[in-house]
Coordinates of C-alpha atoms and ligand atoms in Angstrom, one line a residue:
X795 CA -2.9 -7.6 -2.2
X796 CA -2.0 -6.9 1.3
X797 CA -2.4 -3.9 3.9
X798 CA -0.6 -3.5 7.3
X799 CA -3.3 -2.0 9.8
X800 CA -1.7 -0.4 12.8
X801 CA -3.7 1.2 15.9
X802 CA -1.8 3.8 17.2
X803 CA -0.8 5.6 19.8
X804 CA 1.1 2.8 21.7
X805 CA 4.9 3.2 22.9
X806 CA 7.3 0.9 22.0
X807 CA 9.4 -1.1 24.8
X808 CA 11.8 -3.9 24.3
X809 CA 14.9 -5.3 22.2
X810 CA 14.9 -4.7 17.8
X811 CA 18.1 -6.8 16.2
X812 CA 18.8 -5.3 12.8
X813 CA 19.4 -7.0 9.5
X814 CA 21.9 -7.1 7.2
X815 CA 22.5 -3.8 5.1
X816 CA 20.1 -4.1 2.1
X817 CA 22.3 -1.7 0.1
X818 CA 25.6 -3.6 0.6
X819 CA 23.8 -6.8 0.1
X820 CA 22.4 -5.6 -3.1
X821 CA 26.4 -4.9 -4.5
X822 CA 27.9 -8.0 -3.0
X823 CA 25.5 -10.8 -4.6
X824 CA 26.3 -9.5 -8.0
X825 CA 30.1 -8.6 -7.1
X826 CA 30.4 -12.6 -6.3
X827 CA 30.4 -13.3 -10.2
X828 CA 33.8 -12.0 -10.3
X829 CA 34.3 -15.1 -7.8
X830 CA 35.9 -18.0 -8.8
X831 CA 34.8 -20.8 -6.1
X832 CA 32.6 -20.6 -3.4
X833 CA 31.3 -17.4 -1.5
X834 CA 29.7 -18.3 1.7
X835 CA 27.7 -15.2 2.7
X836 CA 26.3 -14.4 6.2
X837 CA 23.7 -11.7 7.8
X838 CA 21.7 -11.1 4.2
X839 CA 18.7 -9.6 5.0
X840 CA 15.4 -11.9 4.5
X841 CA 14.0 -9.4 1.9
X842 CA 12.3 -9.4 -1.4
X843 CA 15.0 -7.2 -3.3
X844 CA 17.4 -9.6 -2.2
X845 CA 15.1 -12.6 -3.2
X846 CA 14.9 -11.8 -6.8
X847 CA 18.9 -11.2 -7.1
X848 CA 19.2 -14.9 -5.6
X849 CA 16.8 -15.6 -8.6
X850 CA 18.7 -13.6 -11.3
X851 CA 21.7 -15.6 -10.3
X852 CA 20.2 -18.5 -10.0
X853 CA 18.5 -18.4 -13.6
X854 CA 21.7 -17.1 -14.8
X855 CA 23.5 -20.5 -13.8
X856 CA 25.0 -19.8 -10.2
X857 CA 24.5 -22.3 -7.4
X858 CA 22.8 -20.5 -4.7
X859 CA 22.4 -23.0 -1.7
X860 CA 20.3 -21.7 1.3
X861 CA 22.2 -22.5 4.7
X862 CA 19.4 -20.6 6.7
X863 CA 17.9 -17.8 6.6
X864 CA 20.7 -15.5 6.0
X865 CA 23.4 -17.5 4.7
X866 CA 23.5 -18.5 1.5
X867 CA 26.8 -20.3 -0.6
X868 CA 27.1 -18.9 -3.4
X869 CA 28.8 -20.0 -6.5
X870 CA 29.0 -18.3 -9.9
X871 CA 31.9 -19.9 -12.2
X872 CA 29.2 -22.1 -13.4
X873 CA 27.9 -18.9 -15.3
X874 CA 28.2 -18.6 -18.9
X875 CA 25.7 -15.8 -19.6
X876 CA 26.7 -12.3 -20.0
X877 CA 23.2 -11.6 -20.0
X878 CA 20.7 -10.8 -17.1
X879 CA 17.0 -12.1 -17.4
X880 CA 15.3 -9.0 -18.2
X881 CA 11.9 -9.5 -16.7
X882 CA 13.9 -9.4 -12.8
X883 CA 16.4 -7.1 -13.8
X884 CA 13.9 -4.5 -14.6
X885 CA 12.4 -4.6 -11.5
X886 CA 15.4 -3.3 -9.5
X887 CA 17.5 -0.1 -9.0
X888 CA 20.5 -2.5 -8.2
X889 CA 20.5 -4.7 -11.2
X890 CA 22.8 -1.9 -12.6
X891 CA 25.6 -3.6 -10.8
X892 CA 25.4 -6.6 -13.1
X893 CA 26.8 -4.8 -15.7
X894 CA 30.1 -3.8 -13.5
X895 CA 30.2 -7.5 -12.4
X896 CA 29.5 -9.0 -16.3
X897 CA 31.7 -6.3 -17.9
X898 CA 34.5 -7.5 -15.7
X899 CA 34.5 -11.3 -15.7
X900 CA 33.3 -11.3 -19.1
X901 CA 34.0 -8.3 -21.0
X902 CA 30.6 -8.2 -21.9
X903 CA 27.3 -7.5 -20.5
X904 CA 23.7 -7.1 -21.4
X905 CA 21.1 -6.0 -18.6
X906 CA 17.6 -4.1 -18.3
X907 CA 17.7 -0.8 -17.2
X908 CA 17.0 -0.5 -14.0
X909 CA 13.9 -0.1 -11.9
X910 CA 13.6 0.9 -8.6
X911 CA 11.5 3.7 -6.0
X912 CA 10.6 6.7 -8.2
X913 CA 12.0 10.3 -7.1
X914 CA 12.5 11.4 -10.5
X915 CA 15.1 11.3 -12.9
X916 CA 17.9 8.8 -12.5
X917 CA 20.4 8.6 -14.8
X918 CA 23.5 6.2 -14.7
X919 CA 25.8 8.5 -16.8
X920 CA 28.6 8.6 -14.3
X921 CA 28.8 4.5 -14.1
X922 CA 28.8 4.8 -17.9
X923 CA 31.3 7.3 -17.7
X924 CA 33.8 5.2 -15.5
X925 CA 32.9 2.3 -17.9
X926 CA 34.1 4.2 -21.0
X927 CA 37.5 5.1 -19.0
X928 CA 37.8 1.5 -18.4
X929 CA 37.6 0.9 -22.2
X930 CA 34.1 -0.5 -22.3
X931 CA 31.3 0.6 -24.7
X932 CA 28.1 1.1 -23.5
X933 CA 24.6 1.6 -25.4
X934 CA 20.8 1.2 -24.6
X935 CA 19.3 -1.2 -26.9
X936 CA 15.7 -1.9 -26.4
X937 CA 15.3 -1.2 -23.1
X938 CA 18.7 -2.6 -22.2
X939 CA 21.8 -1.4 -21.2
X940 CA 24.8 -3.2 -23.6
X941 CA 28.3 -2.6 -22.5
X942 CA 31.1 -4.4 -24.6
X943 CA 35.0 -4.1 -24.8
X944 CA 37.4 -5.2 -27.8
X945 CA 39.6 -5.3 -25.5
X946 CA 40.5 -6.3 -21.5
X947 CA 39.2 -4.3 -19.5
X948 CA 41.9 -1.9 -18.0
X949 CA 41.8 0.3 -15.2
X950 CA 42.0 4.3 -15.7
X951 CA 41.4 7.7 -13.6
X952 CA 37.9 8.1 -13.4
X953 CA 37.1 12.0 -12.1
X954 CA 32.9 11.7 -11.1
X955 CA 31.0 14.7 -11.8
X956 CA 29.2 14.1 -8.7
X957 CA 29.6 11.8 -5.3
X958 CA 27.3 8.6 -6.8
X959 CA 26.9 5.7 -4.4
X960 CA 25.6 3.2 -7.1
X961 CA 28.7 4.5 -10.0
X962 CA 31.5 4.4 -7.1
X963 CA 30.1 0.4 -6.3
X964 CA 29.5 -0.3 -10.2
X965 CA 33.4 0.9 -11.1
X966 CA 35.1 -0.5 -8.3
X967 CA 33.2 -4.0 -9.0
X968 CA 34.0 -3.4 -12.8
X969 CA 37.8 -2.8 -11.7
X970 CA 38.4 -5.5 -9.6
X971 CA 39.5 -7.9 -12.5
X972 CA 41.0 -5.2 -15.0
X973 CA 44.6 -4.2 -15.8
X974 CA 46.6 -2.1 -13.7
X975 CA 45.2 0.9 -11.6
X976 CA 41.6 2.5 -11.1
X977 CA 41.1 5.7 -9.3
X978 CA 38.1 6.6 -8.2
X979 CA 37.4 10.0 -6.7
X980 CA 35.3 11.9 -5.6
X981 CA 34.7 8.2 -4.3
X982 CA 31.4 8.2 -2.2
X983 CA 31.7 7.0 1.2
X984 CA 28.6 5.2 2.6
X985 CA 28.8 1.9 5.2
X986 CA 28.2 0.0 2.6
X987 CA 30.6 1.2 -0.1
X988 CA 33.3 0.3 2.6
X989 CA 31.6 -3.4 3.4
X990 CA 31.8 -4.1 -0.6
X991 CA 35.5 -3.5 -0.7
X992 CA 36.0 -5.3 2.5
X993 CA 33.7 -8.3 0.7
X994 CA 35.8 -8.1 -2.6
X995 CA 39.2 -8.0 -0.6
X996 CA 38.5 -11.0 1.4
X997 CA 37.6 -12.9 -2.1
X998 CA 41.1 -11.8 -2.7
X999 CA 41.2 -7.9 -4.6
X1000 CA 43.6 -5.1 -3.8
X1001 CA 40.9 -2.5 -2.9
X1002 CA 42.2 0.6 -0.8
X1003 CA 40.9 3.7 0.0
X1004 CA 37.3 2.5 0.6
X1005 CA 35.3 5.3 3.3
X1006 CA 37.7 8.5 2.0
X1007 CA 37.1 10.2 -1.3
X1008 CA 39.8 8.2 -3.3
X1009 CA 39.4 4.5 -4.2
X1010 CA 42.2 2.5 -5.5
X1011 CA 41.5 -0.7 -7.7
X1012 CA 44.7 -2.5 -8.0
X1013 CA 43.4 -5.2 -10.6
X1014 CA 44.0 -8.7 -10.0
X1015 CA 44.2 -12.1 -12.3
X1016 CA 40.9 -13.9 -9.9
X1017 CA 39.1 -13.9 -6.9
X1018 CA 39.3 -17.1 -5.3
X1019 CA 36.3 -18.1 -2.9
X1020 CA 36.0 -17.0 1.1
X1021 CA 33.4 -16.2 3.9
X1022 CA 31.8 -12.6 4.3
X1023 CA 28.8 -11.3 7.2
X1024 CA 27.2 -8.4 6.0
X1025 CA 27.5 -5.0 8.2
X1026 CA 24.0 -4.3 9.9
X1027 CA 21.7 -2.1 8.1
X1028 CA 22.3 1.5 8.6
X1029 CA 18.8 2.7 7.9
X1030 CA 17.0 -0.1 8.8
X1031 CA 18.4 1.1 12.6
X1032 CA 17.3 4.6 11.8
X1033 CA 13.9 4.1 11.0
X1034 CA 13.5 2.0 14.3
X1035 CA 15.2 4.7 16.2
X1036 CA 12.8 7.4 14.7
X1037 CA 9.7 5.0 15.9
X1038 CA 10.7 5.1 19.1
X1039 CA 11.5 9.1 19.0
X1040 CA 8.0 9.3 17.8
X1041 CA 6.0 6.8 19.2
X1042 CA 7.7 7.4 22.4
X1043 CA 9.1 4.5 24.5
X1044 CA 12.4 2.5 25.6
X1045 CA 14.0 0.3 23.2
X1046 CA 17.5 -1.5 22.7
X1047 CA 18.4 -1.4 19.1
X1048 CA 21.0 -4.2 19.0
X1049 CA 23.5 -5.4 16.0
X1050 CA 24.1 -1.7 15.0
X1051 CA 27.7 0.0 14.3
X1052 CA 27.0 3.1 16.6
X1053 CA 29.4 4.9 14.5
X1054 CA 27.0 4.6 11.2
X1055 CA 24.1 5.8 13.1
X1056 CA 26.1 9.4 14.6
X1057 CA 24.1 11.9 12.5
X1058 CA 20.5 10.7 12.7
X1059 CA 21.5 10.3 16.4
X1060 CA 22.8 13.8 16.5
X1061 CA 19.6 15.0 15.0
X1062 CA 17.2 12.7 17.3
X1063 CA 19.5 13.8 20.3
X1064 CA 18.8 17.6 19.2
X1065 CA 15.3 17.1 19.1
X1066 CA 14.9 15.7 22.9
X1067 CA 15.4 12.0 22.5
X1068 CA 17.8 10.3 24.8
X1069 CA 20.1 7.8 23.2
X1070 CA 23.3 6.0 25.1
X1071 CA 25.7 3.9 22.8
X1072 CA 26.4 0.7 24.0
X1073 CA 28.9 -1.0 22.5
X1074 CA 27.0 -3.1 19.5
X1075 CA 23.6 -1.5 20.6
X1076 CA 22.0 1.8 20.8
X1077 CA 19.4 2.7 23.6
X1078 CA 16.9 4.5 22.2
X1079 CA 14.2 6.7 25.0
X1080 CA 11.6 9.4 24.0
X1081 CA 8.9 10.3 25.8
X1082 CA 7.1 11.4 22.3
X1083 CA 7.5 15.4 23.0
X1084 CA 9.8 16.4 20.5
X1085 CA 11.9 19.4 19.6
X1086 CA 12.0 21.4 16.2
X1087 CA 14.9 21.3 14.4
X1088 CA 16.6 21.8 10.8
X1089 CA 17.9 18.9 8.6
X1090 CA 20.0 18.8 4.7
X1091 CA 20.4 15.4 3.4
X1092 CA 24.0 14.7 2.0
X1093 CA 26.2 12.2 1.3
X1094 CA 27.6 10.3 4.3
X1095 CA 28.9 11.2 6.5
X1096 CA 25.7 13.7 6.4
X1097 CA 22.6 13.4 7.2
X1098 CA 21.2 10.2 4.9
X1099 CA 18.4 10.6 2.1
X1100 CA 17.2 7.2 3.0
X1101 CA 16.0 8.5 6.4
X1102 CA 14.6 11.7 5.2
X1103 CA 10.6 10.8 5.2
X1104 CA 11.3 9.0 8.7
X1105 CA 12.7 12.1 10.2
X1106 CA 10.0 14.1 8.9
X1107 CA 7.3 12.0 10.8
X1108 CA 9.1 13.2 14.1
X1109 CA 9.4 16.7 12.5
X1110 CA 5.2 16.3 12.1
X1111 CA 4.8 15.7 16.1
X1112 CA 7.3 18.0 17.3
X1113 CA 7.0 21.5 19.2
X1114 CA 7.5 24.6 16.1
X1115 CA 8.5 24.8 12.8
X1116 CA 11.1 22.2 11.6
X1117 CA 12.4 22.1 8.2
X1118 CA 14.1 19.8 5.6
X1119 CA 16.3 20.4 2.5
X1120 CA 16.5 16.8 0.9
X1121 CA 20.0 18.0 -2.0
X1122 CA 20.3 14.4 -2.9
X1123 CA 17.4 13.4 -4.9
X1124 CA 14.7 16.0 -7.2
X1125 CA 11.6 14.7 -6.2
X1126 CA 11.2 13.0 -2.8
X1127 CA 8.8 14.7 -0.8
X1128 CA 5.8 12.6 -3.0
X1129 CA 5.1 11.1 0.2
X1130 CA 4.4 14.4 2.3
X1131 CA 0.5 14.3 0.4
X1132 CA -0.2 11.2 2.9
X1133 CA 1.2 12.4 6.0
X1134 CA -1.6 15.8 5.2
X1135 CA -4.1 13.1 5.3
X1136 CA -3.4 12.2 8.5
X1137 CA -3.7 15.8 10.1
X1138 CA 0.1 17.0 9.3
X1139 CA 0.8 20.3 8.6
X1140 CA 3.3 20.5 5.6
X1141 CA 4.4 23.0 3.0
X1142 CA 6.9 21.6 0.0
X1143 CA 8.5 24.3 -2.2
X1144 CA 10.3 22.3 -4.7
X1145 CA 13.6 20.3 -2.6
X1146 CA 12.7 22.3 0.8
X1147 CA 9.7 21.1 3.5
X1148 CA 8.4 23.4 6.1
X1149 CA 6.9 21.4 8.8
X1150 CA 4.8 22.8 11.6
X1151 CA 4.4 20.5 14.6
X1152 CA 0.6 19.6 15.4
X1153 CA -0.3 17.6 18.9
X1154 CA -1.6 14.5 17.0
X1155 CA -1.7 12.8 13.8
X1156 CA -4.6 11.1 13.1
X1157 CA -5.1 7.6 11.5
X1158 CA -6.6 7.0 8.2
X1159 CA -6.0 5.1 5.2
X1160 CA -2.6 6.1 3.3
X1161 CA -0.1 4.2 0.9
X1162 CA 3.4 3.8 0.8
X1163 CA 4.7 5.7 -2.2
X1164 CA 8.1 3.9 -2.2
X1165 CA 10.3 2.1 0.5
X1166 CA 11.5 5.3 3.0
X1167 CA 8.6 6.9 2.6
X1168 CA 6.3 3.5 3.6
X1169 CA 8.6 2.8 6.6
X1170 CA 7.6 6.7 7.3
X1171 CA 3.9 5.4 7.1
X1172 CA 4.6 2.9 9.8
X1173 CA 6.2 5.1 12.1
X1174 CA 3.1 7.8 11.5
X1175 CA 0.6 5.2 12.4
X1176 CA 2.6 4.0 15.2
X1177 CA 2.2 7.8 16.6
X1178 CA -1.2 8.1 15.5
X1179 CA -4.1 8.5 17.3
X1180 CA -6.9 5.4 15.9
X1181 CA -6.1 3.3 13.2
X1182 CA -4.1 3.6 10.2
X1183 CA -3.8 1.4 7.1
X1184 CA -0.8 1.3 4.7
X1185 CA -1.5 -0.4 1.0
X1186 CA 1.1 -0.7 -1.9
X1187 CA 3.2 -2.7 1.3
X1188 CA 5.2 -4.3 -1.4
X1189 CA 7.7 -1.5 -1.1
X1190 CA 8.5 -1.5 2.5
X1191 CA 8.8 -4.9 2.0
X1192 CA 11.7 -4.8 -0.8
X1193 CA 13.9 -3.7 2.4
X1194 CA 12.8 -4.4 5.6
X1195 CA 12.8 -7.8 7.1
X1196 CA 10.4 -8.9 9.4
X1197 CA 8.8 -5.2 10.1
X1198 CA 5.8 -6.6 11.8
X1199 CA 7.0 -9.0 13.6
X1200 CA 9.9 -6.8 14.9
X1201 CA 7.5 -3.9 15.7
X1202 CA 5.0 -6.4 17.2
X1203 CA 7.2 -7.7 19.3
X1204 CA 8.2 -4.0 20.8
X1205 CA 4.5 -3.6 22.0
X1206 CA 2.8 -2.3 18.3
X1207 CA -0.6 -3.0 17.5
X1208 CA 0.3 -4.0 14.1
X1209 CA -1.1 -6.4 11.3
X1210 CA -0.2 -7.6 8.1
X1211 CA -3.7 -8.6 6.3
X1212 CA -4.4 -9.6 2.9
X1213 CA -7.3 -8.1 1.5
X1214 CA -9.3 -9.5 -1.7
X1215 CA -8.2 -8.1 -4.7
X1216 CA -10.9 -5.4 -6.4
X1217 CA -13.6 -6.9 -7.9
X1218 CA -13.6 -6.8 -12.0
X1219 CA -16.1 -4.1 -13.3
X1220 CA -18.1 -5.8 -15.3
X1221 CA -19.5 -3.4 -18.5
X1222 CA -22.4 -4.8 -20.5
X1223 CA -23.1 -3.1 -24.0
X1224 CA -26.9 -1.4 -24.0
Ligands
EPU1711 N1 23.3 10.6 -10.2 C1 23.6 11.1 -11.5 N2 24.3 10.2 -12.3 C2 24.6 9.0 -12.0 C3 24.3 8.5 -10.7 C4 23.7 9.3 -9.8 O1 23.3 12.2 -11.8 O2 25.2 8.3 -12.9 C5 22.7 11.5 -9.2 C6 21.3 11.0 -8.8 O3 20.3 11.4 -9.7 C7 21.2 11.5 -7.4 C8 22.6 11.6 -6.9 O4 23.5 11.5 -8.0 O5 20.7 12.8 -7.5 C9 23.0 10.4 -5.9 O6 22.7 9.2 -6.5 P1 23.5 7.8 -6.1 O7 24.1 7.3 -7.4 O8 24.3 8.1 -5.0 O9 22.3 6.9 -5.7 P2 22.0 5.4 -6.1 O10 23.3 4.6 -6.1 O11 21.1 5.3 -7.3 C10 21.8 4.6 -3.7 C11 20.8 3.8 -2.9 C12 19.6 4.7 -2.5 C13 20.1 6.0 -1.8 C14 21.2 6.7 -2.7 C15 21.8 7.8 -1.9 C16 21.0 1.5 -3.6 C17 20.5 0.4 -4.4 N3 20.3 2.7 -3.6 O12 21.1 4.9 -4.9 O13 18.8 4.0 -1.6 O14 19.0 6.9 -1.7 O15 22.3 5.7 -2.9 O16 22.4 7.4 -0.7 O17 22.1 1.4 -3.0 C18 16.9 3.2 -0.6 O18 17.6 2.3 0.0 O19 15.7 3.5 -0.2 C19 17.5 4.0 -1.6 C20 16.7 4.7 -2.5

């Protein structure tokens, strides 16, 4: 077991280089099964979500060789399996794009169904439905999901009921080996949906349309081996940008597409913090005094989900009543119960949060109830007054690399400590 402790109350000064996108990462190891030869893959983030899809592959028969840190050669014609090992596979949200990569070099595919943070329900029916379009069968046997074809795999016009990150990556994956033409649409259009079809293209698929609501998938007979760097991580940027806005301070925020970043620096702008694009870096200055303001999470090129709890830290700290509509996810305000404890002042009706600014928040132990909302943790105890400590880390860790370090290094008073695990109770019959 391990804690981070943070005193608070410090600003932040200095240069943050962001990682590699988790959430493209997490589509392009499994999309290198369709590969046959070598991928050599550059700026994967050091993370433990991306650890145990190295293992999957690994136990599933790919060669993974470590160049450093964040390259790795991968290569998957070695595999024979169509099946994942379910005790990893279960233990991630993106394990579900095994089955788009399986179903498509193999026709075939057996995998757990997925785990992942908690905000409800979260049902895959749409990467099902693009599945069954593609001619693919898919049940859930004993806790797995088993998707088959008699057939090749061919492509199809696949209509989503909704915009899906995960089915858009899952079908275009499936489609990159089929017969003839997928359409997706309403495609989804995230950073990372684009960097998987640039990843699949340079391996050698006819992917267009990637970043507008209509995907083409021209399928192809193989994918021959190639180089790919990951984009920079989206969020991971965002969450260092809303520690500075809240924390106050001056920091350069450098590896970043300043394009990806436009709405949460919209937002941050709104709410008094000064930020300059520079070219591969944003500048990031707040003196901590913060403005209300009003945000609605959508689909990019809105306002992201994944930086919801991080805004809402700056919402906790700033002058009025802000307010947040989160109309991606049911039930993703769990978090808001820990920021109370530190001396916020939030009301949650159902998908809305009313948030009334107070001067301070105050340290005290809280835990991280999933990844966003423990990076929101961090930047609360960052702007706290005293000292904070953040258990159940194991979530911020799934997707950010190096937080402690990187935060340390900008002036934080920040620790990572491991703490003995709970003593046994011991009961005695009497
Ligand atoms: N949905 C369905 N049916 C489906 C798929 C989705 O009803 O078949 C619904 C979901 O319940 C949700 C909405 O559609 O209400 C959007 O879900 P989406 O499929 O876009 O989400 P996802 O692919 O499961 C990815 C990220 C999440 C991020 C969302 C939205 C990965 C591994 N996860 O999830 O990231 O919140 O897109 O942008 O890429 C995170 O990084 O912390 C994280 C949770």
């Amino acid at each position: 077991m391990a804690q981070y402790v943070i005193h608070g109350g410090k600003p932040l000064y200095g240069t943050v280089n962001i990682s590699g996108a988790k959430n493209a990462a997490v589509g392009i190891l499994p999309a290198a099964l369709l590969v046959d030869g070598v991928c050599r893959i550059e700026n994967v983030p050091d993370i433990s979500d991306i650890q145990l899809f190295l293992d999957i592959l690994t136990r599933m028969g790919a060669s993974v060789r470590m160049i450093n840190k964040t390259t790795f050669e991968l290569d998957c014609s070695t595999v024979r399996t169509t099946s994942a090992p379910h005790e990893l596979a279960c233990k991630i949200r993106a394990s579900y794009y095994l089955v788009g990569a399986l179903l498509g070099r193999f026709g075939k595919a057996t995998v757990a169904m997925p785990g992942g943070c908690d905000f409800g329900v979260r049902p895959i029916d749409q990467h099902i439905k693009g599945f069954n379009i593609m001619g693919a069968n898919v049940e859930t046997i004993n806790g797995d999901i088993v998707a088959t074809t008699q057939a090749p795999l061919h492509g199809g016009r696949v209509s989503l009921d909704i915009v899906s990150v995960g089915a858009t990556m899952n079908i275009m994956i499936a489609a990159v080996l089929a017969e003839g033409l997928t359409i997706i649409e309403p495609a989804a259009k995230e950073p990372h949906i684009v960097d998987l079809a640039n990843f699949l293209n340079a391996m050698g698929a006819n992917i267009t349309g990637a970043g507008t609501d209509v995907i083409k998938v021209r399928g192809v007979k193989r994918l021959r081996g190639g180089h790919y760097s990951i984009i920079p991580d989206q969020i991971e940027a965002g969450t260092y940008m809303a520690a500075v806005a809240a924390a106050g301070g001056k920091v350069r925020i450098q590896n970043v597409i300043p394009k990806h970043l436009d709405c949460i620096s919209s937002k941050l702008r709104e709410m008094g913090v000064k930020i300059t694009n520079e070219g591969d870096a944003v500048l990031v200055e707040s003196d901590g005094h913060l403005n209300k303001t009003k945000v609605k999470t959508n689909p990019y090129p809105g306002f992201p989900t994944d930086m919801q709890p991080q805004i809402a830290v700056c919402m906790t700290v700033a002058n009025g009543t802000s307010m947040i509509t989160e109309s991606v996810w049911d039930n993703r305000f769990r978090y808001i119960g820990e920021l109370r404890r530190m001396g916020a002042n939030v009301q949650v009706d159902g998908k809305v949060a009313v948030i009334e600014g107070v001067d301070k928040l105050r340290g005290c132990p809280v835990k991280a109830c999933d990844l966003r909302a423990g990076a929101a943790m961090v930047i609360a105890g960052l702007a706290a007054e005293g000292t904070t400590t953040i258990s159940e880390i194991k979530y911020v860790e799934r997707g950010y690399e190096n937080i402690v370090e990187k935060l340390r290094d900008l002036g934080a008073d920040f620790q990572r400590v491991e703490t003995p695990e709970p003593p046994l109770t011991v009961i005695t019959a009497g």
